[in-house]
Coordinates of C-alpha atoms in Angstrom, one line a residue:
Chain A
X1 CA -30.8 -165.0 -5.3
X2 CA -28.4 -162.9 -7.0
X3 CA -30.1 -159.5 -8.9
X4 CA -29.4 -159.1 -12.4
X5 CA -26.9 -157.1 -13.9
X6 CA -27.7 -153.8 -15.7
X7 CA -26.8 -152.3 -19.2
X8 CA -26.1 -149.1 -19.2
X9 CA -27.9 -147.8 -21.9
X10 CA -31.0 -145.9 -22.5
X11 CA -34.0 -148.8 -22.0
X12 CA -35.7 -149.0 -25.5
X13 CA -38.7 -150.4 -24.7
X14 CA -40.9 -147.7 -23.3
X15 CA -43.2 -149.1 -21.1
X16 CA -40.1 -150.8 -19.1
X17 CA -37.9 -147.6 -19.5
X18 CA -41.5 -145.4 -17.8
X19 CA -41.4 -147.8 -15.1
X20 CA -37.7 -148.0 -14.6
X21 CA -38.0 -143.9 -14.5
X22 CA -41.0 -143.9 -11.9
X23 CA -39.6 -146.5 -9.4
X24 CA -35.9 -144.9 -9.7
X25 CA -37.1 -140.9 -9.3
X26 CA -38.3 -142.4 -5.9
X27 CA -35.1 -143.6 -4.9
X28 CA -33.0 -140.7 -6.1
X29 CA -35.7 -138.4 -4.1
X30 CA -35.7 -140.3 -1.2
X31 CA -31.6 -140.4 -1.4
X32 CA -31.9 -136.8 -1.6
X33 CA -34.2 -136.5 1.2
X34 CA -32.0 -138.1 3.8
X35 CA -29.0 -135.8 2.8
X36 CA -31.2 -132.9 3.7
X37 CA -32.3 -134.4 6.9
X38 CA -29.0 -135.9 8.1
X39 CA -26.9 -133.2 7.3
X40 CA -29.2 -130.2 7.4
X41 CA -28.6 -128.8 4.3
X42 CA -31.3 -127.3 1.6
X43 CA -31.1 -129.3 -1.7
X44 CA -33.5 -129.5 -4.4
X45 CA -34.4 -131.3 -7.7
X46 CA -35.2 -130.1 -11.3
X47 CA -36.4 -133.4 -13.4
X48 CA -37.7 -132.9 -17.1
X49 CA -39.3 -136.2 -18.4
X50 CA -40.9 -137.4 -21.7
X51 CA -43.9 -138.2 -19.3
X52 CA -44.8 -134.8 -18.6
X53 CA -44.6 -131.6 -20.1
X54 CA -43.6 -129.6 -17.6
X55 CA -40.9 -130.5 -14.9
X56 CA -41.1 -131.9 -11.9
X57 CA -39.9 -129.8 -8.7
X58 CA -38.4 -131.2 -5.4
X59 CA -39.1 -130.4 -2.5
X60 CA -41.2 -127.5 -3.4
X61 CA -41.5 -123.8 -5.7
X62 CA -39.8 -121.8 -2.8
X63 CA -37.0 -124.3 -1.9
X64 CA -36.0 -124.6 -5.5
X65 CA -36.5 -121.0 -6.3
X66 CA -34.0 -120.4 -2.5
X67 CA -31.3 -122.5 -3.5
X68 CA -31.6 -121.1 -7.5
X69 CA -30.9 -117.4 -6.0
X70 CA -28.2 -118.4 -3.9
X71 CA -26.6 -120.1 -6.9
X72 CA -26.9 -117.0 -9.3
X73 CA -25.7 -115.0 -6.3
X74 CA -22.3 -116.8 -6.5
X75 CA -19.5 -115.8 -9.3
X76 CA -19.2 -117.7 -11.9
X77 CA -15.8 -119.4 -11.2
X78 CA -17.6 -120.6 -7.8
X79 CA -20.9 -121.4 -9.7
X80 CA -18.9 -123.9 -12.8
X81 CA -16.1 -125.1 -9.9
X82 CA -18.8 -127.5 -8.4
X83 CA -21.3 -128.1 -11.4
X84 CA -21.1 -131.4 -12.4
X85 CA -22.2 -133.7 -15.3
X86 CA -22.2 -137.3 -16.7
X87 CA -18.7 -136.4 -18.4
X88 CA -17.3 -134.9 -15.0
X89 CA -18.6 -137.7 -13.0
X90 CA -17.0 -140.1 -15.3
X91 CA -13.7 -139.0 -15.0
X92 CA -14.0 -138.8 -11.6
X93 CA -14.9 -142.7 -11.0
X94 CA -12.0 -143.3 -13.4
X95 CA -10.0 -141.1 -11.6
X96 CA -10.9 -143.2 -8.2
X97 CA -10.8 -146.6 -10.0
X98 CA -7.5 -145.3 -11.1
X99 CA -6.1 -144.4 -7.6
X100 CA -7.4 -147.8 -5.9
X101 CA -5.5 -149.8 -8.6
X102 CA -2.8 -148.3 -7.5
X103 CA -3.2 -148.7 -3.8
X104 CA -3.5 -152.7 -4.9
X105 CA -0.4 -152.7 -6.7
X106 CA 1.4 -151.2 -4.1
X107 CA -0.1 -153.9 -1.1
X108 CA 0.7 -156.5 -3.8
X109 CA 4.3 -155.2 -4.6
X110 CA 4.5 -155.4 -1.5
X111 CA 3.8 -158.7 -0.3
X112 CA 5.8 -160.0 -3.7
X113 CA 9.2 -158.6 -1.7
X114 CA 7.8 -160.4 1.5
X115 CA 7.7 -163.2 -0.2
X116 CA 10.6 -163.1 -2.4
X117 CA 12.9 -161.8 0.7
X118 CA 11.3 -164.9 3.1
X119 CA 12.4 -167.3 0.7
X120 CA 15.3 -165.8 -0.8
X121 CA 14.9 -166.8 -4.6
X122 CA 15.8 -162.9 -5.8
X123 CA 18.1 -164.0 -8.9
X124 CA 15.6 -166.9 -10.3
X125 CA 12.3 -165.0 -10.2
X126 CA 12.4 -162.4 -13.5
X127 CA 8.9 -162.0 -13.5
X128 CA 8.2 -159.3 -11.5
X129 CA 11.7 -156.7 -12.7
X130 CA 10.3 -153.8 -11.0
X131 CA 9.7 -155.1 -7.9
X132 CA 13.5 -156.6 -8.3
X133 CA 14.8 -153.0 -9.1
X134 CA 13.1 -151.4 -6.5
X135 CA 14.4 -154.3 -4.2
X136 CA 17.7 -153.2 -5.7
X137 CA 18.0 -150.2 -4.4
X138 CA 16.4 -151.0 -1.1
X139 CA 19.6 -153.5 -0.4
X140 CA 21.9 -150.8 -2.4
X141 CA 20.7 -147.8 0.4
X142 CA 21.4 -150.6 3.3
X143 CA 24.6 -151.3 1.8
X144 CA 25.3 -147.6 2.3
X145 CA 24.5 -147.2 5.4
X146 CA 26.0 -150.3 6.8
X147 CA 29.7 -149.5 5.1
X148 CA 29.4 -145.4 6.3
X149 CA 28.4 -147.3 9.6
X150 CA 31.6 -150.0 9.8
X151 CA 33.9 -146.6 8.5
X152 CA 32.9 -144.9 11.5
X153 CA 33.2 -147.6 13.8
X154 CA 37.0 -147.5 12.3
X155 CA 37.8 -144.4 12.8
X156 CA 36.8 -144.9 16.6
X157 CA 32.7 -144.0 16.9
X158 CA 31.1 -146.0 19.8
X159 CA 28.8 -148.9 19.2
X160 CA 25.2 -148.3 20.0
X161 CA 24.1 -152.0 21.8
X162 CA 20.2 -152.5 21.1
X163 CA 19.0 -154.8 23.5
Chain B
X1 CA -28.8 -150.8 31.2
X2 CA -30.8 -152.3 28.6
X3 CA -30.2 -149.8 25.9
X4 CA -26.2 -150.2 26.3
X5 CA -26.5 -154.0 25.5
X6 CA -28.8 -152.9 22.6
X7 CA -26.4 -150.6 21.1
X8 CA -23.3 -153.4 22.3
X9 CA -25.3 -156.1 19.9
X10 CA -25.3 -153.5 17.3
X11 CA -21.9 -152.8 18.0
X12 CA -20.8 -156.4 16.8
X13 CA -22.8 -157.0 13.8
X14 CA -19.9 -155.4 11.8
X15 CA -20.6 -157.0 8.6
X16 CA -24.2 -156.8 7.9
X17 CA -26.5 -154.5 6.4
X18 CA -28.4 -152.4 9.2
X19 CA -31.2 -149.4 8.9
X20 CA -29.8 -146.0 10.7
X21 CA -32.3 -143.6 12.1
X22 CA -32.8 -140.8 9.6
X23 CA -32.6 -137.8 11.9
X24 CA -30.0 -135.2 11.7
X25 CA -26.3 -135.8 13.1
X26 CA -25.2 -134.2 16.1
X27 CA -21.7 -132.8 15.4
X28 CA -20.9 -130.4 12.3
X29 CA -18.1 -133.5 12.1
X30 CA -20.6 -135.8 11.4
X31 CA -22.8 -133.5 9.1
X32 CA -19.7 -133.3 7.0
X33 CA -18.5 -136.4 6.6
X34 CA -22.3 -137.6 5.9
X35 CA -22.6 -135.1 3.6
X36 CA -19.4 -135.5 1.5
X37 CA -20.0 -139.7 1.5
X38 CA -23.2 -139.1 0.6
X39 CA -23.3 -136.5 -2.3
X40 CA -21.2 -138.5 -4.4
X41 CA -23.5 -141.7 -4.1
X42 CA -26.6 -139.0 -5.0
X43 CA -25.1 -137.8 -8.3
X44 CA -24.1 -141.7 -9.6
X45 CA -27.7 -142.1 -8.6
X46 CA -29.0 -139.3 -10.7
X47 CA -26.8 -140.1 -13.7
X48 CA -27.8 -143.8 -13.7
X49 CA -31.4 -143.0 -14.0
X50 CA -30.7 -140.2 -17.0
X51 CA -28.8 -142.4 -18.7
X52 CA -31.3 -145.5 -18.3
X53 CA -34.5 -143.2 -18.8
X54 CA -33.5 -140.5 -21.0
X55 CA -34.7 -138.1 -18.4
X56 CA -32.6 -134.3 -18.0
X57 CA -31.9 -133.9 -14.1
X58 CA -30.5 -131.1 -12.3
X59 CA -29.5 -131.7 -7.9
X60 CA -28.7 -128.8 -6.4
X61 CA -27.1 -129.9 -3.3
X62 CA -25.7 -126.6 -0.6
X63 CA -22.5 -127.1 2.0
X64 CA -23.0 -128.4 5.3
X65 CA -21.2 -125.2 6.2
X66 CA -22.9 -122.5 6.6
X67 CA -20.6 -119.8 6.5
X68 CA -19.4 -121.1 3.2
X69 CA -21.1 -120.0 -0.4
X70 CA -20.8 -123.7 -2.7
X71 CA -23.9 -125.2 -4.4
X72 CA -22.8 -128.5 -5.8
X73 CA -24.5 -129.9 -8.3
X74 CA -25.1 -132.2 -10.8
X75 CA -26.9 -132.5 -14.1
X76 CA -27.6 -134.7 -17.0
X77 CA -27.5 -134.5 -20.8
X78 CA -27.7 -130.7 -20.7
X79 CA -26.0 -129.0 -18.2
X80 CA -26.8 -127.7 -15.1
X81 CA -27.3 -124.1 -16.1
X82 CA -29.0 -124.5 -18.7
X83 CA -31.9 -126.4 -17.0
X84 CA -31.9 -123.2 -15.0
X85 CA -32.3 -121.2 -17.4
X86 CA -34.9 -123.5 -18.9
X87 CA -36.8 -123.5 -15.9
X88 CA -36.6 -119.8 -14.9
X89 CA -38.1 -119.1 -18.4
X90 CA -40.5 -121.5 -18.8
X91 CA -39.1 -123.3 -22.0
X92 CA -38.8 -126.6 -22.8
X93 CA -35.4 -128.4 -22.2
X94 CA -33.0 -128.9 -25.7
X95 CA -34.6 -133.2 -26.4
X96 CA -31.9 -136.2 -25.9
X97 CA -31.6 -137.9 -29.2
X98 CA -29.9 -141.1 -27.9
X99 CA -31.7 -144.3 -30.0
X100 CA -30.1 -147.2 -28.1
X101 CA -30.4 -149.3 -31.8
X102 CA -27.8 -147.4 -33.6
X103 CA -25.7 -145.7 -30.9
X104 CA -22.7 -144.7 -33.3
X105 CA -20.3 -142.4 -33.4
X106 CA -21.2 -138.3 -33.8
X107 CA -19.5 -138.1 -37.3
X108 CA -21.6 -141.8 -38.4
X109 CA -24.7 -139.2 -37.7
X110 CA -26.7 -139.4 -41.4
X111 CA -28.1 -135.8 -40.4
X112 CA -25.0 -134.3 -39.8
X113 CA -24.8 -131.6 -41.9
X114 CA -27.7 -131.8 -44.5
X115 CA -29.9 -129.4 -42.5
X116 CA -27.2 -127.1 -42.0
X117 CA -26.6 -123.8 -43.9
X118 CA -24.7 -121.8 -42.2
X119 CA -20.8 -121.7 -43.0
X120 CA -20.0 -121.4 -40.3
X121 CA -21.2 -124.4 -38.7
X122 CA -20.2 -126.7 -41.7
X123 CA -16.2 -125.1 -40.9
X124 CA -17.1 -126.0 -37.4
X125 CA -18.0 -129.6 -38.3
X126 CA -14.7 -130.0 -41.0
X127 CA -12.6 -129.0 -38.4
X128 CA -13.8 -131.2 -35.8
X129 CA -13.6 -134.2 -38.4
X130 CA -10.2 -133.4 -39.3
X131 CA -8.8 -133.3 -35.9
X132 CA -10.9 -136.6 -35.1
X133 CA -9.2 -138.0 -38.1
X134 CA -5.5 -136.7 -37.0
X135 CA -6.0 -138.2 -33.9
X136 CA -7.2 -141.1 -35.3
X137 CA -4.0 -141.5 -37.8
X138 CA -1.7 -140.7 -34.3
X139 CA -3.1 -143.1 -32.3
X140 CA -3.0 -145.9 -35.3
X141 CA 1.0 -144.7 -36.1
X142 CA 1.8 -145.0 -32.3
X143 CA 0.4 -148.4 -32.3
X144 CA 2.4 -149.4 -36.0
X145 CA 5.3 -148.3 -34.0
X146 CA 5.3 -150.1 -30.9
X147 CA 4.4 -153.6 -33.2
X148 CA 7.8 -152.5 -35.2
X149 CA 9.7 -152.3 -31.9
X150 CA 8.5 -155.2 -30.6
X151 CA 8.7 -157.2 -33.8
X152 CA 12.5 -156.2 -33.8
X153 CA 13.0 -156.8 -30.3
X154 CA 11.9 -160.5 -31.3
X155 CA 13.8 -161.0 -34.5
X156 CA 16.5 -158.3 -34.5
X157 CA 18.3 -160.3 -37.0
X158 CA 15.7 -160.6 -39.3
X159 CA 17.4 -158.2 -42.3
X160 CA 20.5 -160.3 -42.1
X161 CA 19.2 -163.4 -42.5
X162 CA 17.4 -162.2 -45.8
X163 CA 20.5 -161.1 -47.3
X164 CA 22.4 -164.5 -46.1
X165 CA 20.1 -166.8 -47.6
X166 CA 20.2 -164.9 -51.1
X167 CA 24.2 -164.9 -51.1
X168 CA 24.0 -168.7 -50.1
X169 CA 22.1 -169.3 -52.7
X170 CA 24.1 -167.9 -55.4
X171 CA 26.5 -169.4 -54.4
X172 CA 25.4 -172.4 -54.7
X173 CA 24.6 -171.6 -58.1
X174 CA 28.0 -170.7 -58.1
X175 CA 26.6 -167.0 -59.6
X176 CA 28.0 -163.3 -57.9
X177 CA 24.6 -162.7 -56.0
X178 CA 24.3 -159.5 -57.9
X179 CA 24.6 -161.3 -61.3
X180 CA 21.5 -163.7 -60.1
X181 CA 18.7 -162.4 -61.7
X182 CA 15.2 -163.2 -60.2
X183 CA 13.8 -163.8 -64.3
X184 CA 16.3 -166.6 -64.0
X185 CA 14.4 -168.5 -61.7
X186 CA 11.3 -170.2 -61.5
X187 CA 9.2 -172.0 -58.9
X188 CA 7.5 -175.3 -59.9
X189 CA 5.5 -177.0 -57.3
X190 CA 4.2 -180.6 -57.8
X191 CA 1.5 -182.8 -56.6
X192 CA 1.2 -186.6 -57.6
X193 CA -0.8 -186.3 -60.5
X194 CA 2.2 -183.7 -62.4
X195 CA 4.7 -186.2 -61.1
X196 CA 3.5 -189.0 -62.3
X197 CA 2.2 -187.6 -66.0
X198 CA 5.7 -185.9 -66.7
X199 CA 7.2 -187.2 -69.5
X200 CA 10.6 -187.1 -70.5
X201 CA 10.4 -184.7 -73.2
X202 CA 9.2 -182.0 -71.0
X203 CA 11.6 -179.0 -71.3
X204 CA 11.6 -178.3 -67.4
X205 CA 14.0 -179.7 -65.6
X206 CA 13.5 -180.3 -62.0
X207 CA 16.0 -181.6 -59.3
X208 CA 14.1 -183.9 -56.8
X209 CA 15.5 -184.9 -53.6
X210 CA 16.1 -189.1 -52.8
X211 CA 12.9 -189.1 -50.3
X212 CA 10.7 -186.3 -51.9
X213 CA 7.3 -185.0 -49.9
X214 CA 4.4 -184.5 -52.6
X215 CA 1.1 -183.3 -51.4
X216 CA -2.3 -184.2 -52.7
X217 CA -3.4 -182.5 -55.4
X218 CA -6.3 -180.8 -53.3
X219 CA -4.3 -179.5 -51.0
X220 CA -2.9 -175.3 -51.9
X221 CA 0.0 -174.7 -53.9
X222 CA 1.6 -172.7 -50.5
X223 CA 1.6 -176.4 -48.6
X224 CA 2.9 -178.1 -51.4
X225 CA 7.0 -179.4 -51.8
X226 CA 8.5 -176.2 -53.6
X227 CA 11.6 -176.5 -55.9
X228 CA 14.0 -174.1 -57.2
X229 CA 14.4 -174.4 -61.6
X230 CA 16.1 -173.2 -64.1
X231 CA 14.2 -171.7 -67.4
X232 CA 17.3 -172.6 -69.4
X233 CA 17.6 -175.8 -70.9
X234 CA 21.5 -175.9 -71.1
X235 CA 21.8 -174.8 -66.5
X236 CA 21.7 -178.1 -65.3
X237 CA 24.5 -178.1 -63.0
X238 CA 23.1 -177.1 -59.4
X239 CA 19.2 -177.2 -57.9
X240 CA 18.1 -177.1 -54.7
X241 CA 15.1 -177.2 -52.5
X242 CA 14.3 -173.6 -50.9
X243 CA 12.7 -173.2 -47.5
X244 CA 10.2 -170.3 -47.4
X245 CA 12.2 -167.6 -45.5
X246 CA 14.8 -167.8 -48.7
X247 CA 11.9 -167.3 -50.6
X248 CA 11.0 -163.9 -48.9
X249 CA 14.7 -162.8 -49.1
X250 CA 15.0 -163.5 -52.8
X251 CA 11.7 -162.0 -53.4
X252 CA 11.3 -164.9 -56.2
X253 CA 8.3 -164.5 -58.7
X254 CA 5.8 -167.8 -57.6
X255 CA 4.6 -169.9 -60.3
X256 CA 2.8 -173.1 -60.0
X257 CA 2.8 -175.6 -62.7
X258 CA 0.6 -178.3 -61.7
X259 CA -0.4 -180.4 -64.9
X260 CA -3.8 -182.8 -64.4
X261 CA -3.4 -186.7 -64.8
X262 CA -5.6 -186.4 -67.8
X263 CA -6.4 -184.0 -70.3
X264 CA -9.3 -182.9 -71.6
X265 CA -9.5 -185.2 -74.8
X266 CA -8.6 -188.0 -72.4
X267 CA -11.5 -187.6 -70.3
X268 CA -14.1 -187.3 -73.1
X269 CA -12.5 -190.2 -74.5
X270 CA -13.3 -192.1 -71.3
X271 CA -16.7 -190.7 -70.8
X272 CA -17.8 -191.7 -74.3
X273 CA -17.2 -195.3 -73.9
X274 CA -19.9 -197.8 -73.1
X275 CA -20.4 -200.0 -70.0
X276 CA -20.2 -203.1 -71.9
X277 CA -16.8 -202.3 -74.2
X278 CA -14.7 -200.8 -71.2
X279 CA -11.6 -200.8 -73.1
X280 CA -12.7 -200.2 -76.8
X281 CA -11.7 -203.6 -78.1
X282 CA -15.2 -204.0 -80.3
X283 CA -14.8 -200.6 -81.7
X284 CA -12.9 -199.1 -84.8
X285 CA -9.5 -197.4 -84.7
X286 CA -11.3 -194.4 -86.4
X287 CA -13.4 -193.6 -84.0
X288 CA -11.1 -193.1 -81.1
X289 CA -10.8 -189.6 -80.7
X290 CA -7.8 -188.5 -79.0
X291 CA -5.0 -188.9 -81.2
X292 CA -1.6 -191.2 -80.5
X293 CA 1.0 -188.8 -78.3
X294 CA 4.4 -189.6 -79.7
X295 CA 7.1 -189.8 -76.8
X296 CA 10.4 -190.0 -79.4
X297 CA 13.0 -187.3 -78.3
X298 CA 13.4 -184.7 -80.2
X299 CA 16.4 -182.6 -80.9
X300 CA 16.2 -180.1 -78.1
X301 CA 16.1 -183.5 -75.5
X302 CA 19.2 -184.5 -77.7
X303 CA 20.9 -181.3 -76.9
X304 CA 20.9 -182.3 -73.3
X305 CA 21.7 -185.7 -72.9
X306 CA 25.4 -185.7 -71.8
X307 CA 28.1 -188.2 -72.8
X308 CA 29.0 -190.0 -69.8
X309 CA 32.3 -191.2 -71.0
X310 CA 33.8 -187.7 -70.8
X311 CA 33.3 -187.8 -67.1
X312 CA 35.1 -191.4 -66.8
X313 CA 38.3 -192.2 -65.7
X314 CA 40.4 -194.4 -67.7
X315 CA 40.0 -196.9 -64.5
X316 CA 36.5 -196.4 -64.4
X317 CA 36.5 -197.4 -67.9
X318 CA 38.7 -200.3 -67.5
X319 CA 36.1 -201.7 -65.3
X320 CA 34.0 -204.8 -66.3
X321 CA 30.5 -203.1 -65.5
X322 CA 31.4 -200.6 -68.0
X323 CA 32.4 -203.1 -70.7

């Protein structure tokens, strides 16, 4: 049984968006907790909630108020070069959507030239013209090498055997 | 030996979900490479559950290093320091106004500026609009401009073929195409019911083809069988049916002239009889009310009838039929 998908938005109805608060605080704290354990690292929490008036403080006062000194410590180029938010965060899972796109297109770029070099039907596919230019210039650069190669071999260079 | 075939059964279940001991990794290799898979995975975690519960997060999260001075962290609708700040002085965080009903643009916002009287901030708020708008009229001329390239990458000879057909067709008017005036012309579509109450007197005249395609009358006057006429009674030499695309290079007024199969009289003439005297043989010649049309021809139709004699050879008129 599949789960059901979510809509990003903010949850309208109150008493579902209270629980959907309460039961995913747990999980981001717990989340948090097994970074600090694992990697042993101090991290802390602020949370500030329509469901109480002040805000809620993970682990504890004197963790929070640790890591908050060591933050104000730092400059202020070192202080923004990390902070992140829901714009940054954005960007930056667009940024790695972006970048494994292009990893695919490559592999399948790749595997179009297998293809079309196995079967050799270059001329009648015109789909895919980038892949045909780039296929281009791939022979073009053999083609070099092969006709500096026979004007050596002319002019008397030895032929390397390759068993 | 019983743990290694444990950890060997572990080993090969490769592609299911399994729970790892939470304690802390051996290696600063490992701390690091937990750390930097995990932090990202924290933050989409804490944004999510903003976003979903309107709630203002900060996660301060220090390097595995520890010779190194970086606090990452994340925040939601404010940011990060100002929840610090907030916090460190007791105050209240700034409230997210997100209402999930009418989640519009900023500048659709009703409150916009009516609680603002500073100058300042209304300049603020112009400028903003007027670059949102500039960059809204740049995006939307980009766009117009790749349609036009692509349109004439379709049809590049699309301006030729407008000035073509309106040569061809003064010519077959046998006019200069720059003497052909478009006042000249007319556009008369018909459906049955015109064609079949035209009378001959009628001062339009029309050039049909041998097998002629008329619509029904409910149909539009766009679908319907379009004919090119002359206003002047005396042109009668060359008509021709135009196609649509001669149309749009002509840039011809349209006019439709579609005349009903009765008029008005007629059909308060027929709506006033009885059941019982369908043709109005029991009632009185006076009391018909739409007066007799009369079809004689009058002098303009004279004008046009044309001697066909002229035209004749003397051959032609040697011949029997013609006797």
């Amino acid at each position: 049984m599949g789960r059901r998908k979510v809509t990003h938005q903010l949850i309208s109805d109150n008493a579902t968006r209270r629980v959907t608060f309460r039961k995913r605080k747990d999980g981001l704290l717990k989340k948090i907790y097994e970074l600090t354990v694992l990697c042993g690292l101090p991290a802390c929490a602020i949370i500030y909630s329509e469901y109480k008036d002040g805000p809620e403080l993970w682990p504890n006062l004197n963790e929070v108020r640790s890591i908050l000194n060591r933050l104000s410590e730092l400059p202020v180029e070192k202080q923004t070069k990390y902070m992140m938010d829901q714009k940054d965060l954005m960007n930056k899972m667009i940024q790695d959507a972006e970048k494994k796109l292009e990893k695919e297109k490559m592999h399948t770029r790749a595997m179009k030239l297998g293809l079309m070099a196995g079967s050799n039907d270059l001329i009648t596919d015109t789909d895919c013209s980038e892949e045909l230019a780039r296929a281009a210039d791939v022979v073009d650069k053999k083609l070099k090498a092969i006709r500096e190669r026979i004007k050596a071999v002319e002019a008397g260079a030895p032929i390397i055997k390759r068993d | 030996m019983q743990s290694s075939n444990v950890t060997d059964c572990t080993m090969r279940k490769r592609g299911t979900k399994r729970k790892i001991e939470i304690e802390k990794r051996m290696t600063k290799q490992q701390r690091s490479v937990a750390c930097s898979k995990r932090r990202p995975t924290l933050f989409s975690k804490a944004a999510d559950l903003c976003l979903l519960s309107g709630a203002n997060i900060a996660v301060f999260v220090t390097s595995p290093d520890e010779n190194s001075d970086v606090v990452y962290s994340f925040s939601g609708y404010s940011h990060a320091s100002e929840i610090v700040d907030c916090y460190l002085n007791n105050k209240s965080p700034p409230k997210t106004t997100i209402n999930p009903e009418s989640a519009k643009f900023w500048w659709e916002e009703p409150d916009l500026y009516r609680d603002c009287d500073d100058l300042s901030e209304l300049r603020i708020i112009e400028d903003r609009l007027m670059r949102t708008k500039k960059h809204l009229m740049d995006y939307l001329e980009k766009k117009e401009k790749s349609h036009s390239v692509s349109k004439s990458d379709q049809n590049p000879n699309n301006d030729s073929g407008s000035s073509s057909s309106s040569s061809q067709i003064a010519s077959d008017f046998g006019q200069n195409p720059s003497t052909l005036s478009p006042s000249s012309l007319k556009i008369v579509s018909f459906d049955q019911n015109s064609y079949s109450s035209l009378e001959p007197s009628s001062q339009v005249t029309t050039c049909f083809d041998q097998n002629p395609v008329f619509s029904v009358g409910s149909e539009s006057s766009s679908d319907q069988s379009r004919y090119l006429v002359n206003e002047d009674s005396g042109f009668v030499d060359g008509l021709l049916c135009e196609t649509e695309e001669e149309n749009n290079g002509m840039r011809l007024p349209q006019e439709t002239q579609t005349q009903p199969m009765f008029t008005e009289e007629d059909q308060s003439f027929w709506e006033n009889l009885d059941v019982d005297d369908v043709f109005g043989l029991f009632k009185d010649d006076n009391n018909l009310e739409v007066p007799l049309q009369d079809h004689s021809s009058t002098n303009e139709d004279d004008e046009l009838l044309i001697d066909i004699s002229e035209y004749l050879s003397e051959e032609a008129m040697e011949c029997p039929c013609f006797s």
